mmCIF file of C-alpha atoms in Angstrom:
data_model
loop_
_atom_site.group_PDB
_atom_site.id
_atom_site.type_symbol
_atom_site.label_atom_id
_atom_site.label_comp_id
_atom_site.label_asym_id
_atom_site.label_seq_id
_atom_site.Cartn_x
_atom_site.Cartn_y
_atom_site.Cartn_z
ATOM 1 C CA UNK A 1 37.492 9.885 -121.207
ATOM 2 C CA UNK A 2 35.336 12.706 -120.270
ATOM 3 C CA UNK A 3 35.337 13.344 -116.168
ATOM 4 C CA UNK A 4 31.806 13.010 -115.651
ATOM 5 C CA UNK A 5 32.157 9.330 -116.810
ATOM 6 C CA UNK A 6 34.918 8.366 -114.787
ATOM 7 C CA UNK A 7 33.138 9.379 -111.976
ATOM 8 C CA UNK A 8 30.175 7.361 -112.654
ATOM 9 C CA UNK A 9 32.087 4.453 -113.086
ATOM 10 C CA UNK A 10 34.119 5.425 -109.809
ATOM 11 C CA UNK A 11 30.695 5.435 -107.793
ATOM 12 C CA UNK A 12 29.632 2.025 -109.251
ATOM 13 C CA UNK A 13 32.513 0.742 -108.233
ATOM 14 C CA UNK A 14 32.757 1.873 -104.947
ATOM 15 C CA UNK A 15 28.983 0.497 -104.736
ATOM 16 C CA UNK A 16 30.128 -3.183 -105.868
ATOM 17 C CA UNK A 17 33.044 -3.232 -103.177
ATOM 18 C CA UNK A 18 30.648 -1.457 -100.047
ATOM 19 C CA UNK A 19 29.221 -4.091 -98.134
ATOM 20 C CA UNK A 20 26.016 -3.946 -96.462
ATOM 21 C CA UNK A 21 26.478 -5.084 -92.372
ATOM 22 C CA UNK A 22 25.573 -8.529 -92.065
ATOM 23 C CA UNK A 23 26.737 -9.527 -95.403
ATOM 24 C CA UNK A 24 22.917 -8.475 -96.171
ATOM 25 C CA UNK A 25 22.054 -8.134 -99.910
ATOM 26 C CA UNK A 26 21.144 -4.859 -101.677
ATOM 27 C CA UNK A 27 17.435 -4.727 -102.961
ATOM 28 C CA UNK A 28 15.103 -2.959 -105.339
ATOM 29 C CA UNK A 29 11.963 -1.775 -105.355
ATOM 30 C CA UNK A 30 10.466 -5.576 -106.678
ATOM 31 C CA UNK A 31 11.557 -5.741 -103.066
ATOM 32 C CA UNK A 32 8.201 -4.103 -101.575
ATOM 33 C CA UNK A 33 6.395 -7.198 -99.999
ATOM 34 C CA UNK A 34 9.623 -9.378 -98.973
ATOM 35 C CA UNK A 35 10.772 -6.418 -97.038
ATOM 36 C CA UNK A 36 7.620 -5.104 -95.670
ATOM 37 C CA UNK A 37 8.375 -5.336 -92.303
ATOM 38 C CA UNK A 38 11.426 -3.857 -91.884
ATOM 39 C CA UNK A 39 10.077 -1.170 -94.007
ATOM 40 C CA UNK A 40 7.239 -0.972 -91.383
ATOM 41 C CA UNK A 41 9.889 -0.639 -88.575
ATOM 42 C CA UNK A 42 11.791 2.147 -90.824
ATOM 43 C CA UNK A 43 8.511 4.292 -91.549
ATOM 44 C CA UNK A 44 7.670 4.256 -87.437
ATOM 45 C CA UNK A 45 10.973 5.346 -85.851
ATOM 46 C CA UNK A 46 12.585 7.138 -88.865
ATOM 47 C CA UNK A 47 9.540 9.036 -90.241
ATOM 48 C CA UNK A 48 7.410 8.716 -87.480
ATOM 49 C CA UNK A 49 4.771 7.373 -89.897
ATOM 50 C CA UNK A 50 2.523 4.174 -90.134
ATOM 51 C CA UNK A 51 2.436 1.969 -93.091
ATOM 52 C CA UNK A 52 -1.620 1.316 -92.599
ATOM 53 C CA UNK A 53 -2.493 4.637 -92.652
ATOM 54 C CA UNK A 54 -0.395 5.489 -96.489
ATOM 55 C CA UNK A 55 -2.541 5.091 -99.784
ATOM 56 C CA UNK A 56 -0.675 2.541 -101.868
ATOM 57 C CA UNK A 57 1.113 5.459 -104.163
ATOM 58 C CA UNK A 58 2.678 6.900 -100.779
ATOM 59 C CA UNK A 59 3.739 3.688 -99.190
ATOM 60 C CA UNK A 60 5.679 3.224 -102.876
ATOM 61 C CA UNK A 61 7.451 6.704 -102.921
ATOM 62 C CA UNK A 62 8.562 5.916 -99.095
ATOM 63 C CA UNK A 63 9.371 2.340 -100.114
ATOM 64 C CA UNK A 64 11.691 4.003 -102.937
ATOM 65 C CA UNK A 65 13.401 6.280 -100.253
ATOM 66 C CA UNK A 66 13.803 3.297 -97.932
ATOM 67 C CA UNK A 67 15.475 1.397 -101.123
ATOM 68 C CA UNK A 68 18.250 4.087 -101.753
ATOM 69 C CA UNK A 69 18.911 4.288 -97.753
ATOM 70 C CA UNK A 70 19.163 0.077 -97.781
ATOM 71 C CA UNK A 71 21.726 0.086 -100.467
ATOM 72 C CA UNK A 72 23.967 3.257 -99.333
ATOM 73 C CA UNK A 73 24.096 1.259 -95.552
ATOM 74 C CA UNK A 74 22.342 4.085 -93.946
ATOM 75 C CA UNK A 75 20.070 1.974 -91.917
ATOM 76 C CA UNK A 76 20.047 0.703 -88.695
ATOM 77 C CA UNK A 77 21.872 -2.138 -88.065
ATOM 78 C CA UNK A 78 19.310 -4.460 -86.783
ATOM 79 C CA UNK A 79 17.042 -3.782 -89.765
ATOM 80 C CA UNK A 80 20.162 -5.775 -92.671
ATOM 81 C CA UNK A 81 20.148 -8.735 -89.897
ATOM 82 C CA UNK A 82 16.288 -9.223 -90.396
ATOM 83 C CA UNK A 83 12.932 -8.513 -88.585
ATOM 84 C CA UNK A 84 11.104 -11.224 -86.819
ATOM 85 C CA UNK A 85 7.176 -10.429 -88.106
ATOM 86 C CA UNK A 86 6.088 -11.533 -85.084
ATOM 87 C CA UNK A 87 7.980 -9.260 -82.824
ATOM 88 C CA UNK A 88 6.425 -6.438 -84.958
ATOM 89 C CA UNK A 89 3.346 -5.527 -82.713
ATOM 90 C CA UNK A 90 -0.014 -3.776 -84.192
ATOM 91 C CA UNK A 91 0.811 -0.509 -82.056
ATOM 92 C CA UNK A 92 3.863 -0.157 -84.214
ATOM 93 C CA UNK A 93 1.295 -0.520 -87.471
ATOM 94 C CA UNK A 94 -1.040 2.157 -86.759
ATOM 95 C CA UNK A 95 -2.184 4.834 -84.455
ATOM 96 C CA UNK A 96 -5.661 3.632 -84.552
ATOM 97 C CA UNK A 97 -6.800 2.343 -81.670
ATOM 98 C CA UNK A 98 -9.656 -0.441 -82.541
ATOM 99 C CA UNK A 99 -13.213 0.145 -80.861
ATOM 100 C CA UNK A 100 -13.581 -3.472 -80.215
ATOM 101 C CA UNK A 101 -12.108 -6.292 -78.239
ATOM 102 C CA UNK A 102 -10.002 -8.945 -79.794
ATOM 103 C CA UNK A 103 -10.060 -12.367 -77.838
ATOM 104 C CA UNK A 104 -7.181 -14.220 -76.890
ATOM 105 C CA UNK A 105 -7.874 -16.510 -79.533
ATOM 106 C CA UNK A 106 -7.693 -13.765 -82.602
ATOM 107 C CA UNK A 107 -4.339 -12.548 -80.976
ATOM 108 C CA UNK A 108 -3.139 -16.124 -80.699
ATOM 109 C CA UNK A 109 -4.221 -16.707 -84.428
ATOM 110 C CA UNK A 110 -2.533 -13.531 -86.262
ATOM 111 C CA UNK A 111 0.730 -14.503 -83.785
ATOM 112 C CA UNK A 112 0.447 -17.651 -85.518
ATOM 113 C CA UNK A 113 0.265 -16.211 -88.802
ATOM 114 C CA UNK A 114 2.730 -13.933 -88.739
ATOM 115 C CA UNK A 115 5.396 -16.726 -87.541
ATOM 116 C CA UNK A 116 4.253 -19.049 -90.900
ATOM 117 C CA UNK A 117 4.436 -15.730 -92.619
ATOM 118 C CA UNK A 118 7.575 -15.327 -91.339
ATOM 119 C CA UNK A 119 9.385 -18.488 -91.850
ATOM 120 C CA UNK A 120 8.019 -18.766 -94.976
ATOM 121 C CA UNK A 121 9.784 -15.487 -96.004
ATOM 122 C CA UNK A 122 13.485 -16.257 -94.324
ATOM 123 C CA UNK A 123 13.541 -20.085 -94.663
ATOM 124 C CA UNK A 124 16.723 -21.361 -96.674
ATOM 125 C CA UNK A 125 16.146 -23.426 -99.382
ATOM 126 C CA UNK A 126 18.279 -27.028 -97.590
ATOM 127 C CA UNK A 127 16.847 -29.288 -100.672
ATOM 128 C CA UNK A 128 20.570 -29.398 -101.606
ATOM 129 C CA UNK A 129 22.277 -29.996 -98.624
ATOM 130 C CA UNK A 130 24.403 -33.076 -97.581
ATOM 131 C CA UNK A 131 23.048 -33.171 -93.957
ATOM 132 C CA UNK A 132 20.750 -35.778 -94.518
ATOM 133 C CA UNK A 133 19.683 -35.055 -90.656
ATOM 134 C CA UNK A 134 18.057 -32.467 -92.075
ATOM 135 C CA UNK A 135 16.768 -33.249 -95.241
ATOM 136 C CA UNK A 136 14.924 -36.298 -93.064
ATOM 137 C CA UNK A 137 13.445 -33.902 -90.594
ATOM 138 C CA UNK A 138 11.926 -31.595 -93.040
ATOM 139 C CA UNK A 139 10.902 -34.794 -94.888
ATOM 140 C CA UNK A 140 8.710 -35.735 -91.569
ATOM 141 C CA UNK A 141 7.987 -32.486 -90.596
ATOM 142 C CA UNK A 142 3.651 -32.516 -90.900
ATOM 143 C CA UNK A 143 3.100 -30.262 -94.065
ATOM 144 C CA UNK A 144 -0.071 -27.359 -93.855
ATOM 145 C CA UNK A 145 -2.371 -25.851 -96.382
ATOM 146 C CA UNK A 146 -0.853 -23.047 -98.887
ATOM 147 C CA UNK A 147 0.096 -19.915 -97.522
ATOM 148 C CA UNK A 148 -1.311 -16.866 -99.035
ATOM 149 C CA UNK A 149 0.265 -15.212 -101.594
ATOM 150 C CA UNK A 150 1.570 -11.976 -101.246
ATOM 151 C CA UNK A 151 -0.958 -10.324 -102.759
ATOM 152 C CA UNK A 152 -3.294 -11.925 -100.511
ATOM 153 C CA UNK A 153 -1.639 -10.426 -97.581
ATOM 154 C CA UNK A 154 -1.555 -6.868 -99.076
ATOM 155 C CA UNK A 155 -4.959 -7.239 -100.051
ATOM 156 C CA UNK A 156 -6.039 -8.240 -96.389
ATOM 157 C CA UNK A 157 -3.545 -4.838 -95.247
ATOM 158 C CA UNK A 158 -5.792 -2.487 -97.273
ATOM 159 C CA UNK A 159 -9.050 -4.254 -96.377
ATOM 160 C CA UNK A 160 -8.235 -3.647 -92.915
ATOM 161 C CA UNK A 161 -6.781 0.061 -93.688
ATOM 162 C CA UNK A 162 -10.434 0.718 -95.562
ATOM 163 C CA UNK A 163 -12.043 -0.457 -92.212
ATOM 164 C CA UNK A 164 -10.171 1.838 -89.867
ATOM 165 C CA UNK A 165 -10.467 4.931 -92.347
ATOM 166 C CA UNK A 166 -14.451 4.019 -92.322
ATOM 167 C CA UNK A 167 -14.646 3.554 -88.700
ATOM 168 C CA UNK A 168 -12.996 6.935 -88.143
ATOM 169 C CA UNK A 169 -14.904 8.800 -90.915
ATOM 170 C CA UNK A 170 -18.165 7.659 -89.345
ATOM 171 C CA UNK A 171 -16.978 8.646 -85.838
ATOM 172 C CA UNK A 172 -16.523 12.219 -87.210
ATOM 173 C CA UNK A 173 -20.021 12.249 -89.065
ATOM 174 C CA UNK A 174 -21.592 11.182 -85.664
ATOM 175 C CA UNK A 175 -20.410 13.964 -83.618
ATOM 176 C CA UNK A 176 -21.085 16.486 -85.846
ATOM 177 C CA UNK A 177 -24.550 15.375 -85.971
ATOM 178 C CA UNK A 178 -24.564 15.199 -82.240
ATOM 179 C CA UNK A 179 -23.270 18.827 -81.776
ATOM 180 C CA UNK A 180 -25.838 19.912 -84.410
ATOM 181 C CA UNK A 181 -28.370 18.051 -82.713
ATOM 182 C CA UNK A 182 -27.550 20.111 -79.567
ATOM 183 C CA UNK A 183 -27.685 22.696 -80.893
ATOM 184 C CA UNK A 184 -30.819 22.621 -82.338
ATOM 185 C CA UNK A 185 -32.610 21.680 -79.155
ATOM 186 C CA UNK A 186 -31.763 25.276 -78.029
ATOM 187 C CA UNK A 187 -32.254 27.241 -81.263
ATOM 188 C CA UNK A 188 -35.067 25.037 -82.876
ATOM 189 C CA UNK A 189 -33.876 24.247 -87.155
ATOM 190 C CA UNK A 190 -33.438 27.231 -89.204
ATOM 191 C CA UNK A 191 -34.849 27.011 -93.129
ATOM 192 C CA UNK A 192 -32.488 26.389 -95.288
ATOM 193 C CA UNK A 193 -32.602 27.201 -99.166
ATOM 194 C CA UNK A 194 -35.130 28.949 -100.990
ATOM 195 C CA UNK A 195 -37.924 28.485 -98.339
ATOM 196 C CA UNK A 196 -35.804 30.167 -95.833
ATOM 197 C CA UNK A 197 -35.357 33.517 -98.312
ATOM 198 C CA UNK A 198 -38.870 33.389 -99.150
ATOM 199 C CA UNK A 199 -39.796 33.507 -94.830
ATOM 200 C CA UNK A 200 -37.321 36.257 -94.420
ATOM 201 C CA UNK A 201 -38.978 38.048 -97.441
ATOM 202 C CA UNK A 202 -42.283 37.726 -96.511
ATOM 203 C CA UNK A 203 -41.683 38.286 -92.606
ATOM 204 C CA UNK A 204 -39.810 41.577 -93.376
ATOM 205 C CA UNK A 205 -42.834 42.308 -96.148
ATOM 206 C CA UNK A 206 -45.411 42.058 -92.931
ATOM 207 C CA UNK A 207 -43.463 43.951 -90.625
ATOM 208 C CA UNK A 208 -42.648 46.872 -92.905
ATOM 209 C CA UNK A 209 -46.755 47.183 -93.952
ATOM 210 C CA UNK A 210 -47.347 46.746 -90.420
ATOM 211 C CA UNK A 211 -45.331 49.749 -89.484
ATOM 212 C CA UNK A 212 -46.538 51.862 -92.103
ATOM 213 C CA UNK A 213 -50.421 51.374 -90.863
ATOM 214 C CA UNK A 214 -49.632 52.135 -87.413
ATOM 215 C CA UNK A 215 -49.015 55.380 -88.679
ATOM 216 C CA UNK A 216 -49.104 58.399 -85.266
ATOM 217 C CA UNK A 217 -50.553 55.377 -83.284
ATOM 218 C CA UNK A 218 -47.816 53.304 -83.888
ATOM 219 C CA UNK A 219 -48.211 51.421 -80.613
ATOM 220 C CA UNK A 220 -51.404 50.072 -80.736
ATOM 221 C CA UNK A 221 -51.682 46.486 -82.203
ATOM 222 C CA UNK A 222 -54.301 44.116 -82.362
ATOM 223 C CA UNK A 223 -55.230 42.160 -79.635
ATOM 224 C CA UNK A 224 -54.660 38.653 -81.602
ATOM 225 C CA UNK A 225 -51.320 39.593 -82.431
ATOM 226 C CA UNK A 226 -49.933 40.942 -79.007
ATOM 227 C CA UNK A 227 -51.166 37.531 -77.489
ATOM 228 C CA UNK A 228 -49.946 35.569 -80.209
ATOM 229 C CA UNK A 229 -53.125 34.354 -81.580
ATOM 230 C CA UNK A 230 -54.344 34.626 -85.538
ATOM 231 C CA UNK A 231 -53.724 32.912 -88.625
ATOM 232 C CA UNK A 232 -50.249 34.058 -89.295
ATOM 233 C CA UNK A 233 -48.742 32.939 -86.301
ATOM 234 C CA UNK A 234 -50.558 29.802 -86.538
ATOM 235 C CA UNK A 235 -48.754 29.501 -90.260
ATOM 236 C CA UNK A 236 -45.758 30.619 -89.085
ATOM 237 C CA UNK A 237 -45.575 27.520 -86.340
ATOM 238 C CA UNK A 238 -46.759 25.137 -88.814
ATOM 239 C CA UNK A 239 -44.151 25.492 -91.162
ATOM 240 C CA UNK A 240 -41.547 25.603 -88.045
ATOM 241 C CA UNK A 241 -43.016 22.130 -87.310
ATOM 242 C CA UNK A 242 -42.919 20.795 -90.938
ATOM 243 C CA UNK A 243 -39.244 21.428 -91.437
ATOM 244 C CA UNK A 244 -38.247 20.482 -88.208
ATOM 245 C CA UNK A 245 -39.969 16.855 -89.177
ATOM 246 C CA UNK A 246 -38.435 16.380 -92.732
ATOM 247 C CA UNK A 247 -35.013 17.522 -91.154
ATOM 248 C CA UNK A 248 -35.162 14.455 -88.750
ATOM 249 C CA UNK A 249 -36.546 12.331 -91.110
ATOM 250 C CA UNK A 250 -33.470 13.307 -93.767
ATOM 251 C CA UNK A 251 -31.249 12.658 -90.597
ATOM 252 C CA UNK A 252 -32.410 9.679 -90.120
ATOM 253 C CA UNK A 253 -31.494 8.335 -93.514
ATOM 254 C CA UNK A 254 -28.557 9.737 -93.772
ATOM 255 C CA UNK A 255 -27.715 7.963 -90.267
ATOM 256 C CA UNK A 256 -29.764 4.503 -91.550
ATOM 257 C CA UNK A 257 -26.900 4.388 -94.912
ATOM 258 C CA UNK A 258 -23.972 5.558 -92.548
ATOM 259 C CA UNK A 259 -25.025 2.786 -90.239
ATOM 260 C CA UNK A 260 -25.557 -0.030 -93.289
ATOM 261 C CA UNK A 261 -22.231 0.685 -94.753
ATOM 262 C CA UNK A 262 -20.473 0.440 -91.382
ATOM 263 C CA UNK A 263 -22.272 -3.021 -90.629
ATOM 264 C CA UNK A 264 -20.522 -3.771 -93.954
ATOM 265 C CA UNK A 265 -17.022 -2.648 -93.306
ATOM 266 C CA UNK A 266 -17.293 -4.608 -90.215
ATOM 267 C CA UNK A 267 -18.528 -7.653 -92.002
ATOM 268 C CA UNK A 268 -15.805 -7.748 -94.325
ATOM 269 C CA UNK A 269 -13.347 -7.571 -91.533
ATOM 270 C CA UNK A 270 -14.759 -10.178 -89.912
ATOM 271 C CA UNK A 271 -14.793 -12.763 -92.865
ATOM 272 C CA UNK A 272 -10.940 -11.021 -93.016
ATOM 273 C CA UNK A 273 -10.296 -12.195 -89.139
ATOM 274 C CA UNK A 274 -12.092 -15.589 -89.786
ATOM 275 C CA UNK A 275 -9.918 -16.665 -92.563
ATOM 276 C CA UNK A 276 -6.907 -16.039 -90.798
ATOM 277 C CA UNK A 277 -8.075 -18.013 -87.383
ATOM 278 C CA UNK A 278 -9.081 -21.042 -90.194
ATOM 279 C CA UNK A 279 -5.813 -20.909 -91.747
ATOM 280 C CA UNK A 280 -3.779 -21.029 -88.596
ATOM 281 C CA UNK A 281 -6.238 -23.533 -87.066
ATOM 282 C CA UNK A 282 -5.478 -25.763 -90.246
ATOM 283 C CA UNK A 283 -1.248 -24.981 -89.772
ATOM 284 C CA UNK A 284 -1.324 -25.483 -85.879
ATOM 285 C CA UNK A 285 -4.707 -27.747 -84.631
#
């Protein structure tokens, strides 16, 4: 037998003795939602990253790296016996930090949430069992509407990822404009495309002719245009005026959409927030 072989089956067998601590199974990457949140807790103090801000193709190459680490026992300890969901706190999720307030009663609700997510994830099947203690108490115990499924859940996760990315792309838009807007207030707009050449053009056209018809008496100058007066000038302020209106007016827009799409976002998340309260209001009264 050739030695490359051998030592394949050598490392599959040393694979199929190696136990995991706590007995804990080995897993695969069909594993991604039933071991989300230790792989949350993994991705924060081993890679110093957070799931919520990963597009879905990172989270899976991660996810893949966090697989191979699982099964070669590489992991901390406290990750094989099991992560509570509800001891894993937002912070921990993301570095965003949310412009609004949550109520007592939304952290209550997602608390709540997370523990039916929870159980619903680690509970033993006991259908089998001889204690019949136990099969009478889950018998009795005051059933609640479906859970979601877990595509429900990662659903809700991007939803609220596509809110915070929103949020923080239209915080970024805003101060630009408001640094522009300084700006502006000391310089006055410049013209932008064509019809800003065509000014330069014509206002270097005006001063070179001018120069050349001073001639010897270069210094003298009409009276209109040492005191500013005259139908150029006039011109020349008009069409300072006009572009400084449709710039504003473009602004606006552009600030009117921004400010549509955000009441959007927000609405979504909302209706996001509001199903979870309803569901946990159903579970718990």
């Amino acid at each position: 037998m050739p030695r490359s072989d051998r030592s394949d089956e050598d490392d599959q067998e040393s694979v199929r003795i190696f136990r995991l601590p706590y007995d804990a199974p080995r897993i695969s990457e069909a594993d991604y939602f039933r071991k989300t949140d230790e792989f949350r807790v993994w991705l924060k103090t081993e890679k110093k990253r957070y799931f919520d801000e990963l597009s879905g193709d990172k989270a899976r190459s991660y996810f893949r790296k966090f697989v191979k680490a699982w099964n070669k026992g590489k992991l901390t300890k406290s990750l094989y016996a099991g992560v509570d969901p509800s001891s894993v706190s937002a912070e921990s999720q993301t570095s965003y930090k949310w412009s609004f307030k949550k109520s007592r009663a939304d952290d209550d609700a997602l608390r709540a949430v997370r523990e039916e997510v929870g159980a619903a994830t680690y509970r033993k099947d006991n259908n089998s069992s001889a204690n019949p203690n136990a099969s009478t108490s889950r018998s009795s115990r005051v059933q609640g509407p479906t859970l979601p499924s877990a595509s429900d859940l990662a659903y809700a996760r991007e939803l609220t990822r596509d809110v915070e990315q929103e949020e923080r792309s239209l915080k970024r838009k805003r101060d630009k404009a408001e640094a522009r807007d300084r700006i502006e207030d000391m310089v006055g707009p410049k013209e932008v495309g064509r019809e800003g050449m065509l000014e330069k053009k014509r206002a270097k056209r005006e001063s070179d002719r001018s120069f050349r018809e001073r001639g010897d008496e270069g210094l003298e100058a009409p009276e209109s245009t040492l005191l500013g007066g005259g139908d150029s000038f006039k011109d020349q302020i008009a069409k300072r005026d006009a572009a400084k209106n449709r710039y504003e007016a473009a602004r606006e827009e552009k600030a009117a959409t921004a400010r549509e799409r955000f009441n959007a976002m927000r609405e979504r998340n909302d209706k996001t927030m509001a199903m979870f309260q309803a569901m946990a209001k159903e579970r718990y009264g």
